mmCIF file of C-alpha atoms and ligand atoms in Angstrom:
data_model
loop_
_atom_site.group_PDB
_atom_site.id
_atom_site.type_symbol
_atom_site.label_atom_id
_atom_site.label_comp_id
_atom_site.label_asym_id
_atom_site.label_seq_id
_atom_site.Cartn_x
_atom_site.Cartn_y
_atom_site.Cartn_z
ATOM 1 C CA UNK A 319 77.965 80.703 -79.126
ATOM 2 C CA UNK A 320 76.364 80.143 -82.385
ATOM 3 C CA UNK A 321 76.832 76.601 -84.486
ATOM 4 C CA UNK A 322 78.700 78.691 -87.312
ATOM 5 C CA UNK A 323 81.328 79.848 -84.729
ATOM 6 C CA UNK A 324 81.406 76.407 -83.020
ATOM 7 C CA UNK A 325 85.102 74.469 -84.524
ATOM 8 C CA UNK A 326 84.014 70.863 -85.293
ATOM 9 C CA UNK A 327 87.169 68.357 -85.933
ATOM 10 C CA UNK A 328 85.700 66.115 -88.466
ATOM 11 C CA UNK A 329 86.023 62.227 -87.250
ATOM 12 C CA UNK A 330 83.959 60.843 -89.884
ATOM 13 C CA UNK A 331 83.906 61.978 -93.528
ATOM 14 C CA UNK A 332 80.206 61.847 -95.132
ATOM 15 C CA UNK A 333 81.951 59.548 -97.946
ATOM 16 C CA UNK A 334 83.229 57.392 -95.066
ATOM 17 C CA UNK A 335 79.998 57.004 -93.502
ATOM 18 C CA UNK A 336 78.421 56.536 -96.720
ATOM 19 C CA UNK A 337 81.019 53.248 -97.753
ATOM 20 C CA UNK A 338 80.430 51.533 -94.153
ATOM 21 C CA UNK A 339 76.386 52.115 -94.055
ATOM 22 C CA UNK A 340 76.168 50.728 -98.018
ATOM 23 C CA UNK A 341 78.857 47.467 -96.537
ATOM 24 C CA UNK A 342 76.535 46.820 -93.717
ATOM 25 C CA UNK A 343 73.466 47.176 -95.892
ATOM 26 C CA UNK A 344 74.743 44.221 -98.149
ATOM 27 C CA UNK A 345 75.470 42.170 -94.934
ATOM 28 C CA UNK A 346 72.314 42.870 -93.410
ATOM 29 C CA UNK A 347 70.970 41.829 -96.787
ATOM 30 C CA UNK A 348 72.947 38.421 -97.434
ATOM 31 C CA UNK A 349 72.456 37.655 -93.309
ATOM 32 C CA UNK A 350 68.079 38.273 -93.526
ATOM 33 C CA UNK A 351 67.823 36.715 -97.571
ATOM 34 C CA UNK A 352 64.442 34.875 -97.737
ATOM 35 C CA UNK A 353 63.521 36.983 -94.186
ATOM 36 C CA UNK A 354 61.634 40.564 -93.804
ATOM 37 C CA UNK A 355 63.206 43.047 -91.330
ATOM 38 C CA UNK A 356 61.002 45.244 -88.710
ATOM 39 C CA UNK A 357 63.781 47.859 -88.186
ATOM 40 C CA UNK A 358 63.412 49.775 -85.027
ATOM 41 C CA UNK A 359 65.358 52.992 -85.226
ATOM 42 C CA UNK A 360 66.000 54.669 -81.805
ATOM 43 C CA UNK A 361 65.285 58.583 -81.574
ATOM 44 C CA UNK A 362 66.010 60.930 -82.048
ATOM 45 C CA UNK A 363 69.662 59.948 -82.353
ATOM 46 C CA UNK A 364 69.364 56.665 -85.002
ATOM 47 C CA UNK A 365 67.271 58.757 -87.198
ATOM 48 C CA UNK A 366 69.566 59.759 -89.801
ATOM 49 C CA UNK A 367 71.852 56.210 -89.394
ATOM 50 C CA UNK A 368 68.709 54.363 -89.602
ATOM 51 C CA UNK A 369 66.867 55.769 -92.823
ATOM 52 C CA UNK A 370 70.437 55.980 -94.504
ATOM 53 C CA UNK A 371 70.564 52.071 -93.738
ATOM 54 C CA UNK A 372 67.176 51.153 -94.801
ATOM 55 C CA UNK A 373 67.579 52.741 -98.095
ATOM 56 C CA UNK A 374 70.696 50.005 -98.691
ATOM 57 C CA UNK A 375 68.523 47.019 -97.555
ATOM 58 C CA UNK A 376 67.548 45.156 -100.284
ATOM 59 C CA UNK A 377 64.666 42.642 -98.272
ATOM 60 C CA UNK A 378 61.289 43.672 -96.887
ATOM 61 C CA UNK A 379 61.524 46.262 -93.893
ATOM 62 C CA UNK A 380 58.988 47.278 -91.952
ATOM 63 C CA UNK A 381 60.317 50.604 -90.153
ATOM 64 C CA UNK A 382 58.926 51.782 -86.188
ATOM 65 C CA UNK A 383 60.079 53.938 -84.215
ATOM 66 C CA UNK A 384 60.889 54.574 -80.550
ATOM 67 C CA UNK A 385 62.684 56.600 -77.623
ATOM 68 C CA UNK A 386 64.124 55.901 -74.299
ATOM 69 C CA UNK A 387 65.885 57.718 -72.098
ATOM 70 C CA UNK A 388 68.667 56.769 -69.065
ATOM 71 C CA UNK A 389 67.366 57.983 -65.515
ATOM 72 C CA UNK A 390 70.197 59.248 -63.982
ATOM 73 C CA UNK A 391 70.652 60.876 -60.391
ATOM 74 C CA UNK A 392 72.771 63.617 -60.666
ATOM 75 C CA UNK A 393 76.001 62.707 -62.273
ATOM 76 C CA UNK A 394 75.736 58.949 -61.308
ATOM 77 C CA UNK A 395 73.755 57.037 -63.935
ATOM 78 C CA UNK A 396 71.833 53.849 -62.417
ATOM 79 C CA UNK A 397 71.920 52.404 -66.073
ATOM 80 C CA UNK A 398 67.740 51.857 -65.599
ATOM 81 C CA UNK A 399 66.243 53.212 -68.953
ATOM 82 C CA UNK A 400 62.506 54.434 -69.749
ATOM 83 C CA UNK A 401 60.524 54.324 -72.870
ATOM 84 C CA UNK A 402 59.933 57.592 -73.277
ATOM 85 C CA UNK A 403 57.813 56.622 -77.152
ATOM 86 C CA UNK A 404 56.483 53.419 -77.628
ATOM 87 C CA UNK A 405 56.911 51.495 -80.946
ATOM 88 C CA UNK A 406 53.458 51.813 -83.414
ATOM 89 C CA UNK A 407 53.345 48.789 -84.384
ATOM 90 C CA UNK A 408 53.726 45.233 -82.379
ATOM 91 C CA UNK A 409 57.495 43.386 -82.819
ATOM 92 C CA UNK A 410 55.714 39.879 -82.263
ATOM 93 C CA UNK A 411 57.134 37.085 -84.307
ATOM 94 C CA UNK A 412 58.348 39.695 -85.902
ATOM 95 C CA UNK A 413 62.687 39.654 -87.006
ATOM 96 C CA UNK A 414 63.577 42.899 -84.816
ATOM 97 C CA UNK A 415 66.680 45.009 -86.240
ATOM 98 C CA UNK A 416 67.157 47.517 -83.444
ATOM 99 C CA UNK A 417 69.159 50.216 -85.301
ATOM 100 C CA UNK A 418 70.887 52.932 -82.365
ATOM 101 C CA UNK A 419 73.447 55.770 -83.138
ATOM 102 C CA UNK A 420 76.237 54.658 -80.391
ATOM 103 C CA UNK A 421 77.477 52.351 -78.144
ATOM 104 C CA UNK A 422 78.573 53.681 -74.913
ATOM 105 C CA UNK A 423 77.676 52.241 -71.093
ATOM 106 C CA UNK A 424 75.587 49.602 -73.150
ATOM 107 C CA UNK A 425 72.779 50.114 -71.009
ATOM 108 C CA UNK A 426 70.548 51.403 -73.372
ATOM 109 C CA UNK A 427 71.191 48.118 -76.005
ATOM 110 C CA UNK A 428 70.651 45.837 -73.457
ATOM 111 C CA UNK A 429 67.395 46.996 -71.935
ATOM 112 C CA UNK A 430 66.149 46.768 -75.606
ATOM 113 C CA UNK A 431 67.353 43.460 -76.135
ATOM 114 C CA UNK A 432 65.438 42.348 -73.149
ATOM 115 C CA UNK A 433 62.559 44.130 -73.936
ATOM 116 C CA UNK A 434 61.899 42.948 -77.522
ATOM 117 C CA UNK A 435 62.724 39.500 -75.937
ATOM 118 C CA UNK A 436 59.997 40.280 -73.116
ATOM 119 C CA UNK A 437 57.502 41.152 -76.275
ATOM 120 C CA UNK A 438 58.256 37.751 -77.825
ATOM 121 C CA UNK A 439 60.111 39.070 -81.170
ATOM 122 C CA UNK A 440 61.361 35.880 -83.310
ATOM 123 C CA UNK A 441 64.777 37.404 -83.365
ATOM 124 C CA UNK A 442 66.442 40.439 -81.967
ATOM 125 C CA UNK A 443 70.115 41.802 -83.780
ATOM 126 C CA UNK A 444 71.597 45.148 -83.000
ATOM 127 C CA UNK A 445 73.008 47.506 -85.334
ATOM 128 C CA UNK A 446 74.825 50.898 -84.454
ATOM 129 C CA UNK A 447 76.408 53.472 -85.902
ATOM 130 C CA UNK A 448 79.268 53.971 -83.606
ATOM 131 C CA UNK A 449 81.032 51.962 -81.002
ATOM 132 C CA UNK A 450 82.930 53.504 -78.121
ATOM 133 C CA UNK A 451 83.809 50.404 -75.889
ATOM 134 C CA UNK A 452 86.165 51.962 -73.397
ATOM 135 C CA UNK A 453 82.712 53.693 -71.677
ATOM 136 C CA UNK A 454 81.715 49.764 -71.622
ATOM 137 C CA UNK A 455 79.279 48.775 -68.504
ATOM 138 C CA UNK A 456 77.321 46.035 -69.630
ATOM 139 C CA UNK A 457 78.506 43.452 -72.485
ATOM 140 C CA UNK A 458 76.072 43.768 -75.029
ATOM 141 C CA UNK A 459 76.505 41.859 -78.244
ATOM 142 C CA UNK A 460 75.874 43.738 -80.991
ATOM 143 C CA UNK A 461 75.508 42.352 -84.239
ATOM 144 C CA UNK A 462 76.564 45.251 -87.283
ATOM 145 C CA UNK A 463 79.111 48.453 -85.945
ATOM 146 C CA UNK A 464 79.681 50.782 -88.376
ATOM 147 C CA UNK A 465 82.964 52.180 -86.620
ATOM 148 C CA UNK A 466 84.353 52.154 -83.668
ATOM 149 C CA UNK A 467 85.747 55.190 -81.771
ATOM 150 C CA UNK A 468 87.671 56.770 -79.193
ATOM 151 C CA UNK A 469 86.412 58.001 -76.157
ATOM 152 C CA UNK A 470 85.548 61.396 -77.427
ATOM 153 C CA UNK A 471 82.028 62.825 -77.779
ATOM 154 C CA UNK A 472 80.801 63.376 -80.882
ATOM 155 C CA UNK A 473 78.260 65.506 -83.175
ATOM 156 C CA UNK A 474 76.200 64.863 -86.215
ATOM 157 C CA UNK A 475 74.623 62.527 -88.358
ATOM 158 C CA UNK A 476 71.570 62.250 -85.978
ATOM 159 C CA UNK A 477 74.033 62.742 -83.065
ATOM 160 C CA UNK A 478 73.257 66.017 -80.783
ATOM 161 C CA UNK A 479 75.285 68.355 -78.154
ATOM 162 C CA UNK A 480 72.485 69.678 -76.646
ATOM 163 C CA UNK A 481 70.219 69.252 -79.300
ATOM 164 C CA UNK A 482 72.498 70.613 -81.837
ATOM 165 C CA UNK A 483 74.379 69.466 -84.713
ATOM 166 C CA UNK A 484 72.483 66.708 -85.751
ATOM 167 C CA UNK A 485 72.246 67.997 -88.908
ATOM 168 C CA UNK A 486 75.621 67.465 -89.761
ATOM 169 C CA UNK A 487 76.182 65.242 -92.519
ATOM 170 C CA UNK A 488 79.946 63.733 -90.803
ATOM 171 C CA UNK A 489 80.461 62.986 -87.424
ATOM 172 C CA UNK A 490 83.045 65.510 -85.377
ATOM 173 C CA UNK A 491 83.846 66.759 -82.588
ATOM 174 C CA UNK A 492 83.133 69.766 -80.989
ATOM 175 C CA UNK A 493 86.459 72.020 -80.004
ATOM 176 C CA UNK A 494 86.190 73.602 -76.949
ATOM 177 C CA UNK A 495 85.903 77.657 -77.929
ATOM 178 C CA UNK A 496 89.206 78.096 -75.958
ATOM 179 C CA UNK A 497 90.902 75.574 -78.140
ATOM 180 C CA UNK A 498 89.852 77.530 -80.876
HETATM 181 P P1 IMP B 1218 74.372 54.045 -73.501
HETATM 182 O O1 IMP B 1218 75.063 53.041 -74.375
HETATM 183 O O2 IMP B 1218 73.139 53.552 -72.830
HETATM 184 O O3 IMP B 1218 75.313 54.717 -72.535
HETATM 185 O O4 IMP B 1218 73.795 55.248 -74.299
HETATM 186 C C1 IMP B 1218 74.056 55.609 -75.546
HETATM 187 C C2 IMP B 1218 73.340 56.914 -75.770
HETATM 188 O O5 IMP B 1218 74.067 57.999 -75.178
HETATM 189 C C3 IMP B 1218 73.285 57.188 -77.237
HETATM 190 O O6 IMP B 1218 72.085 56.702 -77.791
HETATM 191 C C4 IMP B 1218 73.401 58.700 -77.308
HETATM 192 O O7 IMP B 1218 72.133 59.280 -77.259
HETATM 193 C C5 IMP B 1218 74.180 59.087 -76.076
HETATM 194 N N1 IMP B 1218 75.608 59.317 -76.380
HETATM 195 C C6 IMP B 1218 76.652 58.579 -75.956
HETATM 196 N N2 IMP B 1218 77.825 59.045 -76.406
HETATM 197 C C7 IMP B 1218 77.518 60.125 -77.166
HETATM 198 C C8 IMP B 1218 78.320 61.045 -77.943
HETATM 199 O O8 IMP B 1218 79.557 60.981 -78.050
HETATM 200 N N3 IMP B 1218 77.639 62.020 -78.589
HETATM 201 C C9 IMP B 1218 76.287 62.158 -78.533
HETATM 202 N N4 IMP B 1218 75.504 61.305 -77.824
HETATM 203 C C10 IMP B 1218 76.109 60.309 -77.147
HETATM 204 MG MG1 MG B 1219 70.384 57.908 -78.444
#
């Protein structure tokens, strides 16, 4: 099954993405005035979300990088997460925007939370993309959603289905081909 043939119901226009990540820009703006940000996007997934943001940020940023990825046995995650790429440059004293594509068990946001705690970070918000809190496992407060969503899995904009779509410039979701 090739990505042409592959039906994706679109959830997200490019327009509507556009709107909300130019919104939260200005409020990330207003909220950090007289501040600089070091903007941590999370990869691969935050890439698109997080360059997209940073171009509507009107204070000093400071952009790193960084992976992680849930250990899971079998089908039943134990919610512990790895660094699988380690940021660059060091978050210390330094006013940490941690910028992540969605929102889903909330394991992922709050080991990062503790860890740029942990590495002594002046402050530590949260930004995503996407919100789906019926998959909620652990509250984590997050500071800037773009949109929350259904419990549906979705494609594009940075977000993958086995490491495709993630070119997509909307979010959708992927119809199964029987569907079709
Ligand atoms: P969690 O909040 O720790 O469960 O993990 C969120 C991560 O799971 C995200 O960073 C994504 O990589 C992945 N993920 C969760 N839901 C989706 C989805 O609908 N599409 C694609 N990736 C997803
Ligand atoms: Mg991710």
């Amino acid at each position: 099954m090739s990505q042409m043939e592959d039906k994706i119901r679109v959830m997200l226009s490019e327009e509507e993405l556009d709107r909300r990540i130019r919104e939260l820009g200005a409020q990330i703006s207003a909220d950090y005035e007289g501040e600089s940000i070091f903007l941590v996007c999370i990869l691969k997934g935050a890439a698109m979300f997080a360059c997209e943001l940073a171009k509507r940020i009107t204070v000093p940023v400071v952009m790193d990088f960084m992976a992680t990825s849930s250990y899971g046995a079998g089908t039943v995650s134990t919610g512990e997460v790895k660094v699988k790429k380690d940021l660059d440059l060091s978050p210390e004293g330094k006013n940490v925007l941690i910028v992540e594509d969605i929102i889903d068990s909330g394991n992922t946001l709050n080991f990062l939370s503790r860890f740029f705690k942990e590495r002594n970070a002046k402050s530590v918000r949260m930004a995503t993309m996407l919100d789906k809190p019926d998959r909620r496992e652990v509250d984590v407060d997050v500071d800037y959603t773009g949109f929350t969503i259904p419990d549906e899995f979705v494609v594009g904009f940075g977000l993958d289905y086995d490491q495709r779509y993630r070119n997509l410039p909307y979010i959708g979701v992927v119809e199964p081909a029987e569907k079709q």
